[in-house]
């Protein structure tokens, strides 16, 4: 159970595409914002979600 977590920011077209799909399917999801200016996408924590250090990254159970 639990909502799908989407890490990123809606200004990213890749993230926006994922959010659009989740909205269209009525999925339970949560957008978890990353501080891109602080390069939070390159932290060890985020790299464990996506080794490329990109957004979006998803957690689904
Ligand atoms: N091919 C990648 C592209 C993702 C991508 O390039 N995201 C950009 C934002 S639009 C990003 O994470 N940029 C931050 C960075 O490269 O540090 C995917 O589909 O996930």
Coordinates of C-alpha atoms and ligand atoms in Angstrom, one line a residue:
X1 CA 0.0 0.0 0.0
X2 CA 0.9 3.7 0.2
X3 CA 1.2 6.3 -2.4
X4 CA 3.7 6.1 -5.3
X5 CA 6.4 8.7 -4.5
X6 CA 7.6 10.8 -7.4
X7 CA 10.9 12.6 -6.7
X8 CA 11.5 15.8 -8.7
X9 CA 9.9 19.1 -9.7
X10 CA 6.9 19.6 -12.0
X11 CA 8.9 22.1 -14.1
X12 CA 10.8 19.1 -15.5
X13 CA 9.0 17.8 -18.7
X14 CA 10.0 14.3 -17.7
X15 CA 8.4 14.7 -14.3
X16 CA 5.4 16.4 -15.7
X17 CA 4.8 13.5 -18.1
X18 CA 4.8 11.0 -15.2
X19 CA 2.5 13.2 -13.1
X20 CA 0.1 13.5 -16.1
X21 CA 0.0 9.7 -16.4
X22 CA -0.6 9.2 -12.6
X23 CA -3.4 11.8 -12.8
X24 CA -5.0 10.2 -15.8
X25 CA -5.0 6.7 -14.2
X26 CA -6.2 8.0 -10.8
X27 CA -3.2 6.6 -9.0
X28 CA -2.5 7.5 -5.4
X29 CA 0.8 9.4 -5.6
X30 CA 2.8 12.1 -3.9
X31 CA 5.3 14.5 -5.5
X32 CA 8.4 14.9 -3.3
X33 CA 10.2 18.0 -4.4
X34 CA 14.0 18.1 -4.7
X35 CA 16.1 21.2 -4.4
X36 CA 17.6 21.2 -7.9
X37 CA 19.5 24.5 -7.2
X38 CA 21.3 22.7 -4.4
X39 CA 21.9 19.7 -6.6
X40 CA 19.9 17.5 -4.3
X41 CA 19.5 15.0 -7.3
X42 CA 23.2 14.2 -6.9
X43 CA 23.1 13.3 -3.2
X44 CA 23.8 9.8 -2.1
X45 CA 20.2 9.3 -1.1
X46 CA 18.9 10.3 -4.5
X47 CA 21.6 8.3 -6.3
X48 CA 20.3 5.2 -4.5
X49 CA 16.9 5.9 -6.1
X50 CA 18.3 6.7 -9.6
X51 CA 22.0 6.0 -10.2
X52 CA 22.0 8.6 -13.1
X53 CA 21.2 11.4 -10.6
X54 CA 18.2 12.5 -12.7
X55 CA 14.6 13.2 -12.0
X56 CA 12.1 11.8 -12.0
X57 CA 12.7 8.8 -9.7
X58 CA 9.9 6.7 -8.4
X59 CA 9.3 4.7 -5.2
X60 CA 6.4 2.3 -5.3
X61 CA 6.4 0.0 -2.3
Ligands
LIG1 N1 16.3 10.1 -19.8 C1 16.0 10.7 -18.5 C2 16.0 12.2 -18.5 C3 15.7 12.8 -17.2 C4 16.3 14.2 -17.1 O1 17.2 14.6 -17.9 N2 15.9 15.0 -16.1 C5 16.4 16.3 -15.9 C6 15.3 17.3 -15.6 S1 14.3 17.6 -17.0 C7 17.4 16.2 -14.7 O2 17.2 15.4 -13.9 N3 18.3 17.2 -14.7 C8 19.1 17.4 -13.5 C9 20.5 17.0 -13.7 O3 20.9 16.4 -14.8 O4 21.3 17.2 -12.8 C10 14.7 10.1 -18.0 O5 13.9 9.7 -18.8 O6 14.6 9.9 -16.8

